[in-house]
Structure formats: C-alpha cells, structure tokens
Tab-separated table of C-alpha atoms and ligand atoms in Angstrom:
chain	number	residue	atom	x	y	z
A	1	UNK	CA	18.035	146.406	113.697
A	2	UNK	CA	16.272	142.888	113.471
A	3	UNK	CA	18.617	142.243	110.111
A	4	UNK	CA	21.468	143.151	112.098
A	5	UNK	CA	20.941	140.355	114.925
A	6	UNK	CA	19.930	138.432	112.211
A	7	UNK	CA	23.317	138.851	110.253
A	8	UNK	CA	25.281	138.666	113.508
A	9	UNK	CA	23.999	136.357	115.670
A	10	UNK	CA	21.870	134.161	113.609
A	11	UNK	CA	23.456	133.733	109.799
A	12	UNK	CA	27.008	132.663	110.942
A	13	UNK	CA	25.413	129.884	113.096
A	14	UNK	CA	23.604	129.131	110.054
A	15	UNK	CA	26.385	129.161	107.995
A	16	UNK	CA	28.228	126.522	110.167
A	17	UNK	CA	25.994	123.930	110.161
A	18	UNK	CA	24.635	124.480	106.146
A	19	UNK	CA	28.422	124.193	104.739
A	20	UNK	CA	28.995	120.884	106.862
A	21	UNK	CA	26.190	118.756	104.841
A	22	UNK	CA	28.292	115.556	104.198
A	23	UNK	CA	28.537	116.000	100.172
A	24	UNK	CA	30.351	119.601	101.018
A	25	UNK	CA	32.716	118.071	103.646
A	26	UNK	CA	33.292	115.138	101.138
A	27	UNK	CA	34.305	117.709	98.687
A	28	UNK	CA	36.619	119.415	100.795
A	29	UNK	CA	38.148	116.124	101.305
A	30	UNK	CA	39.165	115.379	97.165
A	31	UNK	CA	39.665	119.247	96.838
A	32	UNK	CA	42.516	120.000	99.874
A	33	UNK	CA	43.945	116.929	100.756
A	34	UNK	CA	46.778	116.954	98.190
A	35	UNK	CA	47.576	120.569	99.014
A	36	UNK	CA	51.382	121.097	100.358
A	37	UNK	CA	53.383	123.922	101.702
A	38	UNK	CA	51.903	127.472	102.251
A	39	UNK	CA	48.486	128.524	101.428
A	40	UNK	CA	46.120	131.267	101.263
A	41	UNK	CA	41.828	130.656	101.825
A	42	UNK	CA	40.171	133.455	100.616
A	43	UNK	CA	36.594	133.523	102.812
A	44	UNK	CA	38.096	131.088	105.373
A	45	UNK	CA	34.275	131.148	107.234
A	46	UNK	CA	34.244	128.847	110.071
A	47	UNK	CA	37.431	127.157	109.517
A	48	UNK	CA	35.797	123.573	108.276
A	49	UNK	CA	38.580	122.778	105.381
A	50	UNK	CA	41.120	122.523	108.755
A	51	UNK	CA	40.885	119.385	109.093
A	52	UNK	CA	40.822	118.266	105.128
A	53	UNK	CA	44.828	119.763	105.052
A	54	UNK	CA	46.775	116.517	105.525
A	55	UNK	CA	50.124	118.251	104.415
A	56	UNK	CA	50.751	121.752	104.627
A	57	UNK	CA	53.070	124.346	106.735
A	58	UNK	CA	50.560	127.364	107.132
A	59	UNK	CA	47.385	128.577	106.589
A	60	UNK	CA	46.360	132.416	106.077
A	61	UNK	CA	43.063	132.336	106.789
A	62	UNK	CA	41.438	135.400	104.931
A	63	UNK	CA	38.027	136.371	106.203
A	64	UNK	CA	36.523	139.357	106.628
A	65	UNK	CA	33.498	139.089	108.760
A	66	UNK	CA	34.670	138.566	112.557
A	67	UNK	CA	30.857	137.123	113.345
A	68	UNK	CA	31.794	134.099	111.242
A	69	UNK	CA	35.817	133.805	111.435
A	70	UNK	CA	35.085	134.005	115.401
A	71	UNK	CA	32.969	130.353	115.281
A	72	UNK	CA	36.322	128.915	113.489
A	73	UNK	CA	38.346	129.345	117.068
A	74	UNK	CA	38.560	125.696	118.321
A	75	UNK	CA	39.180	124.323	114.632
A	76	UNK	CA	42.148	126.745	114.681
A	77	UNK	CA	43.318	125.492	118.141
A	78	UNK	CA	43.347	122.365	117.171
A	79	UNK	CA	45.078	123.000	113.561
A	80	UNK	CA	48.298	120.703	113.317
A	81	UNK	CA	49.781	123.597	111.483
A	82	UNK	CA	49.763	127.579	112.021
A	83	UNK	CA	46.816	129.809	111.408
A	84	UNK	CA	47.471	133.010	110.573
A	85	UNK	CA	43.940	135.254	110.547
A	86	UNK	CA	43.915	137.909	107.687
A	87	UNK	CA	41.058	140.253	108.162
A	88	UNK	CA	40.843	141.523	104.280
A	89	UNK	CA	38.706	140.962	101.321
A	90	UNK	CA	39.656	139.572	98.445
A	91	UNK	CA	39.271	142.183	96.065
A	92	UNK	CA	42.377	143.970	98.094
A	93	UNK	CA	45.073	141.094	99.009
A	94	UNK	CA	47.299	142.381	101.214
A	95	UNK	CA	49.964	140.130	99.675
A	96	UNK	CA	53.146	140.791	97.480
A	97	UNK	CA	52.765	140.079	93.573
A	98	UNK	CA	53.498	136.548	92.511
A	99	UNK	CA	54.541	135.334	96.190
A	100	UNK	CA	51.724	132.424	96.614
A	101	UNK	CA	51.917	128.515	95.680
A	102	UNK	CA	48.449	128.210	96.800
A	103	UNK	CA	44.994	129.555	96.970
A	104	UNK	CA	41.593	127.752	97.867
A	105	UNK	CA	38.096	128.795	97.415
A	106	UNK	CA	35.611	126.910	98.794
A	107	UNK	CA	32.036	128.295	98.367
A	108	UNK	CA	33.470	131.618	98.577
A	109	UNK	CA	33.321	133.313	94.725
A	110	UNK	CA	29.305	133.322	94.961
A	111	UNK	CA	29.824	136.067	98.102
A	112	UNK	CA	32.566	138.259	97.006
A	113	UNK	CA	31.178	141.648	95.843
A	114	UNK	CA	33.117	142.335	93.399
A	115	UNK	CA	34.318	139.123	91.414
A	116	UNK	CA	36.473	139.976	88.538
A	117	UNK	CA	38.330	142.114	90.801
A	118	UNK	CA	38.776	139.932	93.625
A	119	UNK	CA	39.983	137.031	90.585
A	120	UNK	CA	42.525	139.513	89.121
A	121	UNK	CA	43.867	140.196	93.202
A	122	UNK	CA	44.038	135.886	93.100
A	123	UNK	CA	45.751	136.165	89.756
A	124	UNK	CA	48.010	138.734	90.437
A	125	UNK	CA	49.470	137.065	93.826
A	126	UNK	CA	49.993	133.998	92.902
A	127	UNK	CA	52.944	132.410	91.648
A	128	UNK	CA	53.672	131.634	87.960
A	129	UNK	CA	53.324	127.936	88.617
A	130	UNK	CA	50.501	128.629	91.530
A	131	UNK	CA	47.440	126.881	92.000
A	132	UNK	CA	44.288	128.187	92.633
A	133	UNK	CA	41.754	125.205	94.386
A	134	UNK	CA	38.177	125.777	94.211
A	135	UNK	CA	34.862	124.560	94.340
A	136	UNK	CA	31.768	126.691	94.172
A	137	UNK	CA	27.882	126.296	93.511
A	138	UNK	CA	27.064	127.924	90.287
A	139	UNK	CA	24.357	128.821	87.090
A	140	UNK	CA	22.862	125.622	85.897
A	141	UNK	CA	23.585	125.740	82.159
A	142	UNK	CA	22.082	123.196	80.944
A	143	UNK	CA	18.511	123.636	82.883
A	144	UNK	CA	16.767	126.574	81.895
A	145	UNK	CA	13.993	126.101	84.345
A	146	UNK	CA	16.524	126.341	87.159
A	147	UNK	CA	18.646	128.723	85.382
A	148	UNK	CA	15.760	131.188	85.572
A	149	UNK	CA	15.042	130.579	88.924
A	150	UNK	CA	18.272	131.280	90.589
A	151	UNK	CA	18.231	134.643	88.643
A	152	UNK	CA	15.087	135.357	90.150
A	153	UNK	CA	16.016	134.385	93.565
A	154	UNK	CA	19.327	135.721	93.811
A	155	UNK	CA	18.060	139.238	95.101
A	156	UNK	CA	16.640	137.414	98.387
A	157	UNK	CA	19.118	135.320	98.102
A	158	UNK	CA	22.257	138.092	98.950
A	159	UNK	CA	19.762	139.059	101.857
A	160	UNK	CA	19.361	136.329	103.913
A	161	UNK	CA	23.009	134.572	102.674
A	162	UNK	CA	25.614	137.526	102.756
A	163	UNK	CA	25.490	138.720	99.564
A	164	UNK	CA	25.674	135.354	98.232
A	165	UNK	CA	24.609	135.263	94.442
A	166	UNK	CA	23.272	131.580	93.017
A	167	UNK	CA	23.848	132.639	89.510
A	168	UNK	CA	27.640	132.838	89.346
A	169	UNK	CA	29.446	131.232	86.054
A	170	UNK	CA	32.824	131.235	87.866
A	171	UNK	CA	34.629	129.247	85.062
A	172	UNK	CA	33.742	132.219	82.720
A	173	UNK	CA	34.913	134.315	85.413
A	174	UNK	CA	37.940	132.883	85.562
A	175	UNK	CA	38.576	131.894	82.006
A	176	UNK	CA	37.925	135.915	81.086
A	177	UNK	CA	40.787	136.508	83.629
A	178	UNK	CA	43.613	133.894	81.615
A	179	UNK	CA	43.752	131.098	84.462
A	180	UNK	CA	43.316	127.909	82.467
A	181	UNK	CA	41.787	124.541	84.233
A	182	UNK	CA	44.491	121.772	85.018
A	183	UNK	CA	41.432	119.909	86.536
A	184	UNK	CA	37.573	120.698	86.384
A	185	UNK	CA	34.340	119.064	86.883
A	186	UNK	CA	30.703	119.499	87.601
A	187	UNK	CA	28.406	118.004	89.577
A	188	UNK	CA	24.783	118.023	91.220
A	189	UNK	CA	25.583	118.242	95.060
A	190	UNK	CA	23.318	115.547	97.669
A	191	UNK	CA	21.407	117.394	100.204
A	192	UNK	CA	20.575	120.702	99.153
A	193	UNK	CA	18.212	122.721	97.829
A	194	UNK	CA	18.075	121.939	93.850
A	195	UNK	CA	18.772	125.712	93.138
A	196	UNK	CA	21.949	126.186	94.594
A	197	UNK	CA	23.205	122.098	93.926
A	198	UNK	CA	25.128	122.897	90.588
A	199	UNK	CA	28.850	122.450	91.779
A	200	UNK	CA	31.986	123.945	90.057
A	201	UNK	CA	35.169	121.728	91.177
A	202	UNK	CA	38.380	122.707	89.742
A	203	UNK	CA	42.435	123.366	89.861
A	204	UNK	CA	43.157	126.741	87.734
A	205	UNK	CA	46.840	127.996	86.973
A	206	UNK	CA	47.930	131.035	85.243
A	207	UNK	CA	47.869	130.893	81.927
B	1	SAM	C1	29.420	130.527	101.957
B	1	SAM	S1	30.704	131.094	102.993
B	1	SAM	C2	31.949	129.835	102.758
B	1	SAM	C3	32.896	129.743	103.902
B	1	SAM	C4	34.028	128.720	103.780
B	1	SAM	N1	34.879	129.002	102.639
B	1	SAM	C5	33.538	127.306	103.723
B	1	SAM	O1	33.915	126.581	102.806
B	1	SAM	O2	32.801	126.900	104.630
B	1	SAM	C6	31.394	132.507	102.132
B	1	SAM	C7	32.494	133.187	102.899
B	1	SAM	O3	33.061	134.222	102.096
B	1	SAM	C8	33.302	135.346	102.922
B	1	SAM	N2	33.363	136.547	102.074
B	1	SAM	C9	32.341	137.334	101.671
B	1	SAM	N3	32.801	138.355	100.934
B	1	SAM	C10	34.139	138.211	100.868
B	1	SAM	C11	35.187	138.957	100.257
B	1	SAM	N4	34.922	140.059	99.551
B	1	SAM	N5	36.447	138.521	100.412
B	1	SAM	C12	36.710	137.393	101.108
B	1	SAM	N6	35.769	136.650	101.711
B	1	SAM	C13	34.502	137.049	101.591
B	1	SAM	C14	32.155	135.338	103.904
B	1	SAM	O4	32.401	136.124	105.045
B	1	SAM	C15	32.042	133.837	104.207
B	1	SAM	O5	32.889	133.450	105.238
C-alpha cells in the first residue's frame, strides 16, 4: 500500500523534476530540434521534449502510466502543435506497419519491460526511410568498476524508478534488431549520479 502512494503520488513528481537537470534538457535540445512533420514519443512522461520541437505538425504522445502523462497537461496546452495522447506500451504499437517518419526515445528504453520486443514494434512501424531519435543512459563499457555496480543496483533500481534498468546496452539492442546508426555518440552526463551518467545519443534507420 505504502509502494503504491509511493509509485503514484510520489515517483512521477520525482520523475519531473530528475529528467529536467539542465544537461538532459540540453540534450533534448541537439536531439529534437531538427525533427519535422509527424512523430511518435514512445514513454512521452511529463511532456518536457514539448518545447525542444521547433518544427513539427503532431505529436502522439505514447505513455502508458496516467500518474505521469497526467503532470504533462499544461506543456500540452501550451504545445504550438497537436498532442495526440496514446495510452499503449511500446511493445504493442497500435500503429499500421511502415506508416511513421519519426520516433523519439528519450530516457525511455531503460523502462520498457520487454526491450527487443518493444524495438522490433519501433522497427516494424516505421517507415523505410524513418528515423528513430534517441538518447538513453546506459552500461558503462569501458569502466568495470561502474559496470559492476549498475548490475548490482539495478534490482533496487526498477523499484524505486519504474522498472528502470541502469545496465541497458541499447546500441546492441538495436544493432541485433538491423537499425544501423546515421548519427551516434556517447557521453558522461553533468549532474547525476555517476552510475546512471553514461549517455547513448543517436539517429538509427532501418537497415
Ligand atoms: C525515465 S521516464 C522518461 C520520460 C520522458 N521520455 C522524458 O524524456 O522525460 C520513462 C518513461 O517510459 C515510460 N514507460 C515505461 N514502460 C513503458 C513501455 N513499456 N512503453 C512505453 N513507455 C513506457 C514510463 O511511464 C515513463 O514515462
């Protein structure tokens, strides 16, 4: 019952403030601001890439948990461009085969249950000459020390975070599924925790 308020009333609140540390939002800002026409955000949270979207016709705004998608509602009403809320997951898009130009990810791969699935939905619905956007904190691979540790902290970790794991290697993940990288980088991000600062920052097409 106490993890319950917790997950309602206190992680979303969280959640808000902890993905608004400056080196995130400045992230958002070289990741999205190119972006044009239609797009799809897979774990849309509480709406913070809004205002990064300098060009673009519509947003579907994929998010499953109303606790968090509900803290998004004046960033929506205040969205120069329509917002269109699609309560799914991403290992089931309720979209037609090849029919998307874009799809962003922003710190969303590390809480999606079931990964490879979720990358083959992404795969499957986007256009031949798509684009999938992402950036996402990942495995250290070159650290062994912290390597270790997010292993052994990713247990608590999914508790208190959503089922958020900090021992992802999403550009395996989606290198195993055929996208290849028109773009990709990696970085240590400024103000957080050393264990969850490894940064995956990349552009992915189908291969
Ligand atoms: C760390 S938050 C990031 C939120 C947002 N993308 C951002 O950049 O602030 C992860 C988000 O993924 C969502 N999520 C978790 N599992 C998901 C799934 N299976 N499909 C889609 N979204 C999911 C969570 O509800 C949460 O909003």
């Amino acid at each position: 019952m106490i993890y319950k308020f917790y997950q309602q009333h206190i992680f979303p609140h969280m959640l808000n403030q902890v993905m608004q540390t400056p080196s995130l939002m400045q992230s958002r800002h070289e990741l999205l601001s190119s972006i044009q026409g239609e797009v799809l955000e897979i774990g849309f949270g509480t709406g913070l890439n809004i205002s990064f979207y300098q060009n673009i016709d519509k947003l579907y705004a994929l998010e499953p948990n109303s606790d968090v998608y509900q803290l998004a509602h004046q960033r929506i009403q205040k969205a120069p461009f329509q917002v269109q809320h699609i309560q799914a997951s991403a290992e089931k898009l309720p979209f037609a085969d090849a029919s998307l130009d874009n799809i962003v990810s922003t710190w969303t791969m590390c809480s999606i249950a079931n990964l490879e699935t979720a990358i083959a939905e992404i795969y499957r619905v986007l256009k031949p000459q798509g684009t999938l956007h992402l950036v996402e904190h990942v495995q250290y691979h070159d650290n062994n020390t912290l390597k270790k540790l997010q292993d052994i902290f990713t247990p608590l970790q999914k508790k208190i975070a959503d089922g958020c794991h900090l021992n992802r290697n999403i550009e395996l993940a989606l290198s195993n599924a055929h996208f290849k990288f028109v773009l990709k980088a990696s970085y240590d991000a400024n103000g957080l925790p050393k264990i969850g600062r490894r940064m995956f920052f990349a552009k992915a097409q189908k291969m």
